[in-house]
Structures are given as structure tokens and as C-alpha cells.
Short mmCIF file of C-alpha atoms and ligand atoms in Angstrom, two decimals:
data_model
loop_
_atom_site.label_atom_id
_atom_site.label_comp_id
_atom_site.label_asym_id
_atom_site.label_seq_id
_atom_site.Cartn_x
_atom_site.Cartn_y
_atom_site.Cartn_z
CA MET A 1 25.96 14.70 23.93
CA LYS A 2 24.31 16.74 21.23
CA GLU A 3 20.90 15.81 20.00
CA TYR A 4 21.03 14.35 16.52
CA GLU A 5 18.38 14.12 13.89
CA LEU A 6 18.01 11.58 11.10
CA VAL A 7 17.69 12.87 7.53
CA SER A 8 16.55 10.59 4.76
CA GLY A 9 15.60 10.61 1.11
CA LEU A 10 14.30 7.53 -0.66
CA GLU A 11 14.71 6.11 -4.13
CA THR A 12 11.90 3.62 -4.62
CA HIS A 13 11.80 1.17 -7.49
CA VAL A 14 8.36 -0.02 -8.46
CA GLU A 15 7.91 -2.75 -11.07
CA LEU A 16 5.09 -1.89 -13.44
CA SER A 17 2.48 -4.55 -14.04
CA THR A 18 2.51 -4.40 -17.82
CA LYS A 19 2.06 -7.76 -19.54
CA THR A 20 5.25 -7.40 -21.56
CA LYS A 21 8.69 -5.95 -20.93
CA ILE A 22 9.79 -2.39 -21.58
CA PHE A 23 11.63 -2.93 -24.89
CA CYS A 24 10.46 -6.33 -26.15
CA SER A 25 7.40 -8.57 -26.03
CA CYS A 26 8.67 -11.07 -23.44
CA SER A 27 6.47 -11.81 -20.42
CA THR A 28 6.99 -9.87 -17.20
CA GLU A 29 5.50 -12.63 -15.06
CA PHE A 30 7.28 -13.22 -11.76
CA GLY A 31 9.24 -16.46 -11.39
CA GLY A 32 9.29 -19.10 -14.13
CA GLU A 33 12.20 -21.36 -15.00
CA PRO A 34 15.38 -19.27 -15.20
CA ASN A 35 15.98 -17.59 -18.56
CA THR A 36 12.68 -18.61 -20.11
CA HIS A 37 11.14 -15.11 -20.34
CA CYS A 38 13.94 -13.85 -22.52
CA CYS A 39 14.84 -12.89 -26.05
CA PRO A 40 17.89 -11.33 -27.74
CA ILE A 41 16.66 -7.83 -26.83
CA CYS A 42 16.24 -8.33 -23.09
CA ILE A 43 19.42 -10.32 -22.64
CA GLY A 44 21.18 -7.46 -24.37
CA LEU A 45 22.69 -9.03 -27.44
CA PRO A 46 24.57 -6.53 -29.61
CA GLY A 47 22.72 -5.32 -32.67
CA THR A 48 19.22 -5.72 -31.25
CA MET A 49 16.85 -2.77 -31.32
CA PRO A 50 14.64 -1.76 -28.39
CA ARG A 51 11.05 -0.59 -28.92
CA LEU A 52 9.47 1.39 -26.09
CA ASN A 53 6.28 -0.15 -24.64
CA LYS A 54 3.65 2.63 -24.69
CA GLN A 55 1.90 1.21 -21.64
CA VAL A 56 5.05 1.82 -19.59
CA VAL A 57 4.89 5.52 -20.42
CA ASN A 58 1.17 5.66 -19.65
CA TYR A 59 1.60 3.91 -16.30
CA ALA A 60 4.49 6.16 -15.32
CA ILE A 61 2.44 9.24 -16.17
CA LYS A 62 -0.43 7.84 -14.14
CA ALA A 63 1.94 7.32 -11.21
CA GLY A 64 3.17 10.89 -11.62
CA LEU A 65 -0.32 12.34 -11.67
CA ALA A 66 -1.30 10.34 -8.58
CA THR A 67 1.68 11.82 -6.71
CA ASN A 68 1.07 15.42 -7.75
CA CYS A 69 3.91 15.58 -10.26
CA THR A 70 4.31 17.75 -13.31
CA ILE A 71 4.36 15.58 -16.41
CA ASN A 72 7.03 16.65 -18.84
CA ASN A 73 5.88 16.94 -22.43
CA ILE A 74 9.33 16.03 -23.60
CA ALA A 75 11.33 13.21 -22.08
CA LYS A 76 14.09 10.94 -23.32
CA MET A 77 15.91 7.74 -22.50
CA ASP A 78 19.59 7.59 -21.57
CA ARG A 79 22.20 4.91 -21.13
CA LYS A 80 23.62 4.50 -17.64
CA ASN A 81 26.88 2.64 -18.07
CA TYR A 82 28.02 0.10 -15.55
CA CYS A 83 29.58 -3.30 -15.66
CA TYR A 84 27.96 -6.09 -13.70
CA PRO A 85 26.79 -9.53 -14.82
CA ASP A 86 23.11 -8.80 -14.01
CA LEU A 87 23.09 -6.58 -17.10
CA SER A 88 25.07 -8.09 -19.90
CA LYS A 89 25.07 -5.14 -22.28
CA ALA A 90 26.89 -3.08 -19.64
CA TYR A 91 24.42 -0.22 -19.60
CA GLN A 92 20.94 0.21 -18.23
CA VAL A 93 18.47 2.18 -20.29
CA SER A 94 17.08 4.77 -17.89
CA GLN A 95 16.32 8.48 -17.85
CA TYR A 96 18.80 11.08 -16.72
CA ASP A 97 18.17 14.76 -17.31
CA LYS A 98 14.72 14.53 -18.92
CA PRO A 99 12.56 12.26 -16.75
CA LEU A 100 8.88 11.79 -17.45
CA CYS A 101 7.66 13.36 -14.20
CA SER A 102 9.01 15.92 -11.75
CA ASN A 103 8.17 17.96 -8.67
CA GLY A 104 5.43 16.03 -6.92
CA TYR A 105 4.78 15.11 -3.32
CA ILE A 106 3.10 12.63 -1.04
CA GLN A 107 1.38 14.04 2.02
CA LEU A 108 1.77 12.26 5.35
CA ASP A 109 -1.07 12.06 7.89
CA SER A 110 0.60 14.86 9.88
CA GLY A 111 0.06 17.13 6.87
CA LYS A 112 3.78 17.22 6.06
CA LYS A 113 4.62 16.85 2.40
CA ILE A 114 7.50 14.63 1.30
CA ARG A 115 8.57 16.19 -1.99
CA ILE A 116 9.18 13.97 -4.98
CA LEU A 117 12.03 15.21 -7.11
CA ARG A 118 11.36 12.99 -10.10
CA ILE A 119 9.87 9.79 -11.45
CA HIS A 120 11.65 8.14 -14.32
CA ILE A 121 11.25 4.90 -16.24
CA GLU A 122 13.97 2.31 -16.72
CA GLU A 123 14.58 -1.36 -17.32
CA ASP A 124 15.17 -3.81 -14.48
CA ALA A 125 18.33 -5.91 -14.49
CA GLY A 126 18.60 -9.68 -14.24
CA LYS A 127 19.08 -11.54 -11.00
CA LEU A 128 22.21 -13.23 -9.69
CA VAL A 129 21.53 -16.51 -7.95
CA HIS A 130 24.23 -17.82 -5.63
CA GLU A 131 23.91 -21.58 -5.40
CA ARG A 132 26.08 -24.67 -5.02
CA GLY A 133 29.17 -22.52 -4.59
CA ASP A 134 28.55 -20.85 -7.93
CA THR A 135 26.84 -17.77 -9.23
CA PHE A 136 24.16 -18.05 -11.91
CA VAL A 137 22.36 -15.34 -13.83
CA ASP A 138 18.61 -15.38 -14.43
CA TYR A 139 17.56 -12.77 -17.00
CA ASN A 140 13.80 -13.28 -16.61
CA ARG A 141 13.61 -10.01 -14.70
CA GLY A 142 15.86 -8.20 -17.18
CA GLY A 143 13.86 -5.63 -19.10
CA VAL A 144 10.89 -5.64 -16.74
CA PRO A 145 9.71 -2.01 -16.61
CA LEU A 146 10.43 0.00 -13.49
CA ILE A 147 9.65 3.45 -12.30
CA GLU A 148 12.04 5.02 -9.87
CA ILE A 149 10.52 7.56 -7.53
CA VAL A 150 13.10 9.84 -5.93
CA THR A 151 12.28 12.07 -2.97
CA GLU A 152 14.01 15.17 -1.70
CA PRO A 153 15.79 14.60 1.64
CA ASP A 154 12.63 15.68 3.50
CA ILE A 155 12.23 12.68 5.78
CA ARG A 156 13.19 13.26 9.42
CA SER A 157 12.43 9.98 11.18
CA ILE A 158 12.11 6.27 10.57
CA ASP A 159 8.35 6.49 11.11
CA GLU A 160 8.06 9.14 8.41
CA ALA A 161 10.08 6.96 6.04
CA ILE A 162 7.83 3.95 6.63
CA GLU A 163 4.65 6.01 6.35
CA TYR A 164 5.88 7.47 3.06
CA VAL A 165 6.57 4.04 1.58
CA GLU A 166 3.24 2.67 2.84
CA LYS A 167 1.40 5.56 1.23
CA LEU A 168 3.34 5.24 -1.99
CA GLN A 169 2.64 1.52 -2.08
CA LEU A 170 -1.07 2.03 -1.50
CA ILE A 171 -1.31 4.72 -4.18
CA MET A 172 0.51 2.62 -6.78
CA LYS A 173 -1.63 -0.41 -6.03
CA SER A 174 -4.86 1.52 -6.11
CA ILE A 175 -4.15 3.11 -9.48
CA GLY A 176 -3.32 -0.37 -10.78
CA VAL A 177 0.19 0.26 -12.10
CA SER A 178 1.91 -2.26 -9.82
CA ASP A 179 1.18 -4.94 -7.26
CA CYS A 180 3.99 -3.50 -5.12
CA LYS A 181 4.84 -6.81 -3.45
CA MET A 182 7.91 -6.13 -1.38
CA GLN A 183 8.57 -9.83 -0.81
CA GLU A 184 8.66 -10.44 -4.58
CA GLY A 185 10.78 -7.38 -5.14
CA SER A 186 8.19 -5.43 -7.10
CA LEU A 187 8.75 -2.58 -4.65
CA ARG A 188 12.29 -1.97 -3.38
CA CYS A 189 13.80 1.01 -1.65
CA ASP A 190 17.25 2.49 -1.61
CA VAL A 191 17.36 4.35 1.68
CA ASN A 192 19.70 7.32 1.98
CA VAL A 193 20.54 8.25 5.54
CA SER A 194 22.53 11.06 7.08
CA VAL A 195 22.54 12.61 10.53
CA LYS A 196 22.97 16.16 11.74
CA PRO A 197 22.74 18.03 15.01
CA LYS A 198 19.12 19.02 15.52
CA ASP A 199 19.86 22.74 15.65
CA VAL A 200 21.89 22.80 12.42
CA ASP A 201 20.34 23.20 8.96
CA THR A 202 23.18 21.90 6.79
CA LEU A 203 22.78 18.26 5.86
CA GLY A 204 25.44 15.72 6.76
CA THR A 205 27.14 13.20 4.48
CA ARG A 206 24.80 10.39 3.51
CA THR A 207 25.13 6.71 2.94
CA GLU A 208 22.80 4.75 0.71
CA ILE A 209 21.43 1.39 1.89
CA LYS A 210 20.50 -0.61 -1.18
CA ASN A 211 17.45 -2.69 -1.98
CA MET A 212 15.37 -2.79 1.16
CA ASN A 213 12.44 -5.11 0.57
CA SER A 214 10.71 -5.29 3.93
CA PHE A 215 9.50 -2.70 6.42
CA THR A 216 11.06 -4.61 9.30
CA PHE A 217 14.49 -4.64 7.67
CA MET A 218 14.14 -1.03 6.62
CA ARG A 219 13.46 0.00 10.21
CA GLN A 220 16.37 -2.07 11.55
CA ALA A 221 18.76 -0.80 8.89
CA MET A 222 17.86 2.85 9.52
CA GLU A 223 18.19 2.44 13.29
CA TYR A 224 21.57 0.83 12.90
CA GLU A 225 22.79 3.38 10.38
CA PHE A 226 21.65 6.31 12.50
CA ASP A 227 23.53 4.99 15.56
CA ARG A 228 26.60 4.17 13.52
CA GLN A 229 26.82 7.65 12.03
CA VAL A 230 26.21 9.38 15.35
CA ASP A 231 28.97 7.28 16.94
CA LEU A 232 31.37 8.22 14.14
CA ILE A 233 30.67 11.93 14.50
CA GLU A 234 30.82 11.83 18.30
CA SER A 235 34.22 10.18 18.15
CA GLY A 236 35.53 12.84 15.80
CA GLU A 237 35.51 10.69 12.68
CA GLU A 238 33.80 11.33 9.38
CA VAL A 239 30.92 9.60 7.66
CA ILE A 240 32.07 8.39 4.25
CA GLN A 241 29.65 8.72 1.37
CA GLU A 242 29.16 5.15 0.26
CA THR A 243 26.74 2.44 -0.75
CA ARG A 244 25.93 -0.05 2.00
CA ARG A 245 23.98 -3.27 2.27
CA PHE A 246 21.90 -4.49 5.17
CA ASN A 247 22.94 -7.85 6.59
CA THR A 248 19.71 -9.49 7.76
CA GLY A 249 21.68 -12.00 9.83
CA THR A 250 23.56 -9.48 11.97
CA GLY A 251 21.11 -6.57 11.73
CA GLU A 252 24.02 -4.36 10.65
CA THR A 253 24.77 -2.35 7.54
CA GLU A 254 28.04 -3.09 5.75
CA GLY A 255 30.03 -1.04 3.27
CA MET A 256 29.75 -2.31 -0.33
CA ARG A 257 31.50 0.27 -2.44
CA SER A 258 32.23 3.95 -2.39
CA LYS A 259 29.39 5.91 -3.89
CA GLU A 260 29.51 6.54 -7.62
CA ASP A 261 28.80 10.03 -8.82
CA ALA A 262 26.61 10.62 -11.84
CA HIS A 263 29.67 11.24 -14.02
CA ASP A 264 30.95 7.74 -13.22
CA TYR A 265 28.03 6.36 -15.19
CA ARG A 266 28.85 8.46 -18.22
CA TYR A 267 25.20 8.93 -19.00
CA PHE A 268 24.41 9.67 -22.63
CA ARG A 269 21.37 9.62 -24.76
CA GLU A 270 20.08 6.21 -25.88
CA PRO A 271 20.53 6.55 -29.64
CA ASP A 272 18.13 3.72 -30.51
CA LEU A 273 15.04 5.37 -29.04
CA VAL A 274 13.21 8.51 -30.05
CA THR A 275 12.18 11.37 -27.79
CA ILE A 276 9.01 10.73 -25.78
CA HIS A 277 6.50 13.43 -26.64
CA THR A 278 3.38 13.63 -24.54
CA THR A 279 0.73 16.23 -25.32
CA ASP A 280 -1.33 17.96 -22.64
CA GLU A 281 -4.33 16.27 -24.14
CA GLU A 282 -2.83 12.83 -23.65
CA ILE A 283 -1.94 13.73 -20.07
CA GLU A 284 -5.53 14.78 -19.40
CA GLU A 285 -6.80 11.55 -20.92
CA ILE A 286 -4.68 9.61 -18.46
CA ARG A 287 -5.75 11.84 -15.57
CA ALA A 288 -9.36 10.97 -16.39
CA THR A 289 -8.61 7.28 -15.77
CA LEU A 290 -7.37 7.87 -12.21
CA PRO A 291 -9.60 6.33 -9.56
CA GLU A 292 -10.35 8.11 -6.30
CA LEU A 293 -7.10 7.96 -4.33
CA PRO A 294 -6.88 6.20 -0.95
CA ASP A 295 -6.46 9.34 1.16
CA SER A 296 -9.42 11.12 -0.35
CA LYS A 297 -11.45 7.94 -0.01
CA LYS A 298 -10.52 7.73 3.63
CA ALA A 299 -11.49 11.35 4.23
CA ARG A 300 -14.82 10.74 2.52
CA TYR A 301 -15.59 7.67 4.64
CA ILE A 302 -14.90 9.68 7.78
CA ALA A 303 -16.82 12.79 6.75
CA ASP A 304 -19.79 11.25 4.95
CA PHE A 305 -20.30 7.98 6.79
CA GLY A 306 -19.10 8.76 10.31
CA ILE A 307 -16.59 5.93 10.16
CA ASN A 308 -13.69 6.39 12.55
CA GLU A 309 -10.14 7.03 11.35
CA THR A 310 -8.82 3.56 12.26
CA ASP A 311 -11.62 1.73 10.48
CA ALA A 312 -11.45 4.01 7.44
CA LYS A 313 -7.75 3.28 7.18
CA ILE A 314 -8.31 -0.47 7.21
CA LEU A 315 -11.01 -0.19 4.56
CA VAL A 316 -8.86 1.73 2.08
CA LYS A 317 -5.79 -0.39 2.74
CA TYR A 318 -6.89 -3.02 0.25
CA ARG A 319 -8.24 -2.01 -3.12
CA LYS A 320 -10.74 -4.85 -3.43
CA VAL A 321 -12.08 -4.28 0.06
CA SER A 322 -12.81 -0.64 -0.59
CA GLU A 323 -14.40 -1.50 -3.93
CA PHE A 324 -16.67 -4.02 -2.19
CA PHE A 325 -17.46 -1.49 0.52
CA ASP A 326 -18.20 1.26 -2.04
CA ALA A 327 -20.53 -1.01 -4.00
CA VAL A 328 -22.62 -1.75 -0.90
CA ALA A 329 -22.30 1.69 0.69
CA GLU A 330 -23.93 3.48 -2.20
CA LYS A 331 -27.08 1.37 -1.92
CA VAL A 332 -27.73 1.37 1.83
CA ASN A 333 -28.67 4.05 4.36
CA LYS A 334 -25.97 3.40 6.91
CA PRO A 335 -22.67 2.40 5.31
CA LYS A 336 -21.22 2.16 8.79
CA THR A 337 -23.06 -1.14 9.29
CA VAL A 338 -21.22 -2.48 6.25
CA SER A 339 -17.83 -1.36 7.50
CA ASN A 340 -18.52 -2.98 10.88
CA PHE A 341 -19.37 -6.27 9.21
CA ILE A 342 -16.27 -6.14 7.02
CA ILE A 343 -13.91 -5.32 9.85
CA SER A 344 -15.37 -7.68 12.42
CA THR A 345 -17.00 -10.64 10.71
CA ILE A 346 -15.38 -10.75 7.28
CA TYR A 347 -11.82 -9.91 8.35
CA ARG A 348 -12.02 -12.70 10.94
CA THR A 349 -12.11 -15.17 8.05
CA LEU A 350 -9.24 -13.39 6.27
CA SER A 351 -6.45 -13.20 8.78
CA THR A 352 -3.40 -12.45 6.65
CA ASP A 353 -2.52 -9.35 4.70
CA ASP A 354 -2.37 -11.45 1.58
CA GLU A 355 -5.89 -12.87 2.04
CA ARG A 356 -7.33 -9.42 2.62
CA GLU A 357 -5.53 -8.17 -0.45
CA LYS A 358 -7.06 -10.94 -2.58
CA PHE A 359 -10.43 -10.58 -0.81
CA ASP A 360 -11.62 -13.84 -2.26
CA ILE A 361 -14.92 -14.25 -0.39
CA LYS A 362 -18.11 -16.11 -1.20
CA VAL A 363 -20.32 -13.12 -0.45
CA SER A 364 -21.14 -10.84 -3.37
CA SER A 365 -21.71 -7.14 -2.86
CA GLU A 366 -25.35 -7.75 -3.91
CA SER A 367 -25.90 -10.30 -1.13
CA MET A 368 -24.21 -8.03 1.36
CA THR A 369 -26.48 -5.18 0.29
CA GLU A 370 -29.54 -7.39 0.73
CA LEU A 371 -28.43 -8.35 4.20
CA VAL A 372 -27.90 -4.77 5.32
CA LYS A 373 -31.26 -3.79 3.84
CA LEU A 374 -32.99 -6.50 5.85
CA ILE A 375 -31.56 -4.88 8.98
CA GLU A 376 -32.47 -1.40 7.86
CA ASP A 377 -36.03 -2.45 7.08
CA GLY A 378 -36.33 -3.82 10.61
CA LYS A 379 -36.80 -7.34 9.31
CA ILE A 380 -33.86 -8.90 11.11
CA ASN A 381 -31.65 -7.79 13.95
CA ASN A 382 -27.89 -7.46 14.05
CA ASN A 383 -27.30 -10.82 15.68
CA LEU A 384 -29.24 -12.75 13.11
CA ALA A 385 -27.52 -10.75 10.37
CA LYS A 386 -24.13 -11.64 11.78
CA ASP A 387 -25.01 -15.36 11.97
CA THR A 388 -26.31 -15.23 8.43
CA LEU A 389 -23.21 -13.47 7.17
CA GLU A 390 -21.05 -16.15 8.75
CA LYS A 391 -23.05 -18.82 6.92
CA MET A 392 -22.80 -16.91 3.66
CA LEU A 393 -19.03 -16.60 4.09
CA GLN A 394 -18.85 -20.37 4.52
CA ASN A 395 -21.23 -21.51 1.82
CA GLY A 396 -22.04 -18.56 -0.42
CA GLY A 397 -25.59 -17.79 -1.44
CA LYS A 398 -27.87 -14.96 -0.41
CA PRO A 399 -29.39 -14.02 2.97
CA THR A 400 -32.80 -15.55 2.25
CA ASP A 401 -31.13 -18.93 1.74
CA TYR A 402 -30.52 -18.94 5.49
CA ILE A 403 -33.30 -16.86 7.01
CA ASP A 404 -36.83 -18.20 6.80
CA GLU A 405 -40.00 -16.14 6.80
CA SER A 406 -40.80 -16.86 10.44
CA GLN A 407 -37.56 -15.23 11.56
CA MET A 408 -38.29 -12.11 9.58
CA GLY A 409 -40.72 -9.39 10.32
CA GLY A 410 -38.73 -7.96 13.17
CA VAL A 411 -40.16 -5.97 16.00
CA ASP A 412 -41.02 -2.35 15.63
CA GLU A 413 -40.21 0.22 18.26
CA GLY A 414 -43.70 0.35 19.84
CA GLU A 415 -44.05 -3.39 19.98
CA LEU A 416 -40.61 -3.76 21.47
CA ARG A 417 -41.41 -1.21 24.17
CA ALA A 418 -44.57 -3.10 25.14
CA ILE A 419 -42.67 -6.36 25.41
CA CYS A 420 -39.92 -4.73 27.47
CA GLU A 421 -42.49 -3.35 29.88
CA LYS A 422 -44.02 -6.77 30.24
CA VAL A 423 -40.65 -8.41 30.92
CA VAL A 424 -39.67 -5.73 33.44
CA LEU A 425 -42.94 -6.28 35.36
CA ALA A 426 -42.48 -10.04 35.35
CA ASN A 427 -38.94 -9.88 36.80
CA PRO A 428 -38.95 -7.69 39.91
CA LYS A 429 -35.88 -9.44 41.32
CA ALA A 430 -33.71 -8.58 38.31
CA VAL A 431 -34.95 -5.00 38.38
CA GLU A 432 -34.06 -4.77 42.05
CA ASP A 433 -30.55 -6.04 41.29
CA ILE A 434 -30.00 -3.55 38.51
CA LYS A 435 -31.14 -0.69 40.74
CA GLY A 436 -28.80 -2.02 43.43
CA GLY A 437 -25.87 -1.59 41.06
CA LYS A 438 -25.64 -5.07 39.53
CA GLY A 439 -25.60 -3.95 35.92
CA ALA A 440 -25.10 -7.48 34.64
CA ALA A 441 -28.58 -8.43 35.79
CA ILE A 442 -29.97 -6.68 32.71
CA GLY A 443 -28.91 -9.77 30.77
CA ALA A 444 -31.79 -11.73 32.27
CA LEU A 445 -34.31 -9.10 31.11
CA ILE A 446 -32.89 -8.96 27.60
CA GLY A 447 -33.01 -12.75 27.55
CA GLY A 448 -36.70 -12.49 28.40
CA VAL A 449 -37.31 -10.03 25.56
CA MET A 450 -35.51 -12.33 23.13
CA LYS A 451 -37.61 -15.25 24.25
CA GLU A 452 -40.82 -13.26 23.79
CA THR A 453 -39.77 -12.12 20.31
CA LYS A 454 -38.24 -15.44 19.25
CA GLY A 455 -34.88 -13.76 18.91
CA LYS A 456 -36.12 -11.10 16.50
CA ALA A 457 -35.60 -8.10 18.75
CA ASP A 458 -32.49 -5.98 18.57
CA ALA A 459 -30.65 -6.53 21.83
CA LYS A 460 -29.13 -3.07 21.91
CA ALA A 461 -32.46 -1.37 21.33
CA ALA A 462 -34.08 -3.57 24.00
CA GLN A 463 -31.38 -2.66 26.49
CA LYS A 464 -31.87 1.03 25.86
CA ILE A 465 -35.63 0.79 26.33
CA ILE A 466 -35.32 -1.32 29.50
CA ARG A 467 -32.95 1.25 31.01
CA GLU A 468 -35.44 3.99 30.20
CA ILE A 469 -38.26 2.03 31.85
CA ILE A 470 -36.28 1.28 34.98
CA GLY A 471 -35.10 4.87 35.07
P1 ADP B 501 22.06 9.24 -6.60
O1 ADP B 501 21.10 9.03 -7.72
O2 ADP B 501 23.47 9.34 -7.03
O3 ADP B 501 21.91 8.23 -5.51
P2 ADP B 501 20.80 11.82 -5.81
O4 ADP B 501 21.53 13.10 -5.62
O5 ADP B 501 19.84 11.76 -6.92
O6 ADP B 501 21.85 10.67 -5.91
O7 ADP B 501 20.08 11.53 -4.43
C1 ADP B 501 19.58 10.33 -4.12
C2 ADP B 501 18.74 10.40 -2.87
O8 ADP B 501 19.52 10.80 -1.75
C3 ADP B 501 17.59 11.36 -2.93
O9 ADP B 501 16.43 10.66 -2.56
C4 ADP B 501 17.90 12.41 -1.91
O10 ADP B 501 16.76 12.88 -1.26
C5 ADP B 501 18.79 11.69 -0.95
N1 ADP B 501 19.72 12.56 -0.25
C6 ADP B 501 20.50 13.51 -0.80
N2 ADP B 501 21.25 14.12 0.14
C7 ADP B 501 20.95 13.52 1.33
C8 ADP B 501 21.40 13.68 2.68
N3 ADP B 501 22.33 14.58 3.00
N4 ADP B 501 20.86 12.90 3.63
C9 ADP B 501 19.92 11.98 3.32
N5 ADP B 501 19.47 11.78 2.07
C10 ADP B 501 19.97 12.53 1.08
MG1 MG B 502 20.92 6.39 -5.71
ZN1 ZN B 503 12.77 -10.08 -24.41
#
């Protein structure tokens, strides 16, 4: 059998976190009683006039800049005609041939760039709810602003597809244009998949799997679709260009409808909205509001602070975590201590993704800074700091609420050495054991040092010195 390769391009819909909808002043808040966040404009009554929300344009431009796109000075809105009850006016206002942003990319960790063809703005449709043997329509989501980010078919594996979406999600969250919650549908992917023999350049016929809203399902759907298409080709049949849905029950993709071509939508200019003009000056103003992006942050943590790749990745994964880290890191000598505390002690109290995302902890960055400074000034050791941090995480407050004067003061290097020498002399049996290969016996000596220093010594430093003394 020939070796086949997967080819994929993604169309990702991201709901923008503006307060109000794209063409009216209704709330964009998720949920709510059905049809309560609605008005004549967003349920599409004839004769109503849309007014474009400026913040939508600004957020889309921000998204474009953060993904290396060119921002087009002139853009316009178009009507995409289709008939389905989730959109009662029978057209979606979107952008066709003049999108706001084009020609960007997102770079994967391998260095490979996944090119972004375009980013355009559009309105979301309502939601069909199938219940009690009936179908109901909830228009709360109708008119919520979306950006659609379309890639070139540059993706060559499921892992690349997932990494691309993870990066996109992180970028959008960190620039604050969306919360990108897949489970709430504020980030959804249409996954286009085709296969081709590895040694051939021409792309095969693709299918489009609609509305993937979890990484697990996306992976399953792509695996299934790849196998299905390879089987078809191997048995001499053809892949039909069509839209498919993923059945989460069976783990299979199913045909929904044959794929529409652009001309089926009979796109034409939205006559009720004016051209969107954006000056270079306005673009630069928006660029100036961009925060440091996750990948450059990660690179900085690795290069400047000596933090390893895995840890740096976990720190930048959640916006609030990296903000907390940054606030402490800039005030202490060794930011690595802070990252260790976050990843070990703090993350232990925040076990889910959601909790880490919210990062609702009782320790302020000021208290954390104080704690790390106490270590750096040699006033407390790591163990005491860890215990204190645990107490602060439970009950709030600052380090000195938990550490009393008598525990502070620490042990300086010379003093520690003297105590170690004393303990080594007093415990010949343990020394003998260590020399005889029983490494664990060092525990007894460190215990002795801790006793002498009332727990103030740094165990690691003591161990190092004891090893030097024993030789
Ligand atoms: P439409 O908007 O009608 O779905 P586009 O031509 O804009 O169609 O392409 C949609 C997506 O399909 C793009 O992300 C593109 O990268 C992807 N795509 C195009 N051709 C292929 C292919 N042969 N295999 C996989 N993906 C493809
Ligand atoms: Mg499509
Ligand atoms: Zn409305």
C-alpha cells in the first residue's frame, strides 16, 4: 500500500468578547433565557438597519496584527445568502472579497508556519435546540460578533492541526479579544481534510467537518476521516467534496450535504453598511495596545530566567498566571524560584484548567514577592517558604503573618559550614555508612543540622556542604 499523507486547512470561528452584538446593542452574554438577548435587528426583521460595532473592527484588527496579517485599509461587508431557521433573514452578513485582514501566519514550535489566508468579521447565527420531539430556535447568539480565521491547506498531521488551534486560542485569549471557550462554542473549527500519496504534490479532494468544539473530538474526527478517505482511494473509489458532521456517539463522520461553492451563496455587497476605512495611523494605534505575545514571552522566560521549556509553556498558558509571574519576576533576583512555587505549590491547589485560567488565589503578587525576597535575603529557607505559601494560599495574608522573628535570620554560608562540620564529627557512624555507599544515611546528618539551626538552614545547601566535608 502507498503511504498517504493528511492535508488540512482550518476555518476557525472565534466569538469576540465585545459587550454588545455586531449590529445592535443587545448583550452578547452566553446563556440566558432563550430569546431574551434579542431585538428586531438581531432576529432579522425586515426593514431594520444594522449599525457596525466599532469595537468588533478594532478587535478583528488586533487579532490580525497578532497573527502577522496585513490589515486592509478598505474592507466591506457582504451578504451570504442561505436558508436555514438559525438565521431568519436568510442571509448572514459576512465579508467576501474584501476581508479586514489577509496573509498572516502562526508559527508552530517546529518553526513551520501555518499561513493564514484571511480573517473576516461576521455575525453568528442563532441556535437550534432539539427538545421534546420538537425543534426550537434561540436567537440569543444571533448577531454575536465572530471572526473567522482561514488557513491555507498547510497542515500535514493531526498534531499540527491541534498545535495550531492551541496557539491560536492562546493568542486570542492573551490579546483579550475572546475567551475562546471551546465548550461554550466561543471557539469552533471547521476542519477540512484531504489525503494524498506522500510523494505527490497535488492535493486531493477535501471534505469539511463542521463545528468541532473539542480537541478530543477533533482528533477522533480527523483520524476517522483520514482512514475513510484512504480506504476509498485504495478501493478505487473517489472522495466526494462534501460537508460532514462528526457523530460523537459512534466516533464517525457522516455526510451532511454536498459542499456549496461560493456562487451558491450569491454573495453581494451589504447595501445597509458603508465601507470600512481604516487608516495606517489607526492600525498603528491598535498595534500599540498589543501585549507581549505568548511565544515571545515563553522565549524570554527561557532565555532570561533559565526556566525550562516545559515550565515556560505552563506559565504562558494562562494569561493571569503569566501576569502574576511577571509582576513578581520583575522585583526579585531569581524569577525561577517564583515559577517553581507557581508550578509546584500553587498549581497543586488549582487542579483544573478552568481554575488555573481564573487563577483566583488568596496570595497577591506583593505577598509572593515578599516571600521570595525573604528567601533571597537568607532570612528563611525554601521549606519554610513553601509551608508559609501553603498557609497563605489557604488563608490569605502576607508572609510575616505566619513567620515569627525567631524563625527568621537564617544561617549564612560560614555559619552553616561550621554547624555541618560539628554534625559530621558527632556522627561517625552515619559518615561511615555514606562512605560505604549508603547515600540515604545523609538524611540523619541533615536532620542534625536542622536541629542545630532550629529548621532555619537550607537543606540543599547543607547537603552540598556535608558532601564536600566528607569528600
Ligand atoms: P469554503 O469557504 O468554501 O469552505 P475555501 O476555498 O475558502 O472554501 O477553503 C476552505 C478551507 O479549506 C481552507 O482553510 C483551505 O485551507 C482548506 N482546503 C482547501 N483545499 C484543501 C485540500 N485539498 N485539503 C485540505 N484542506 C483544503
Ligand atoms: Mg468552509
Ligand atoms: Zn439585537
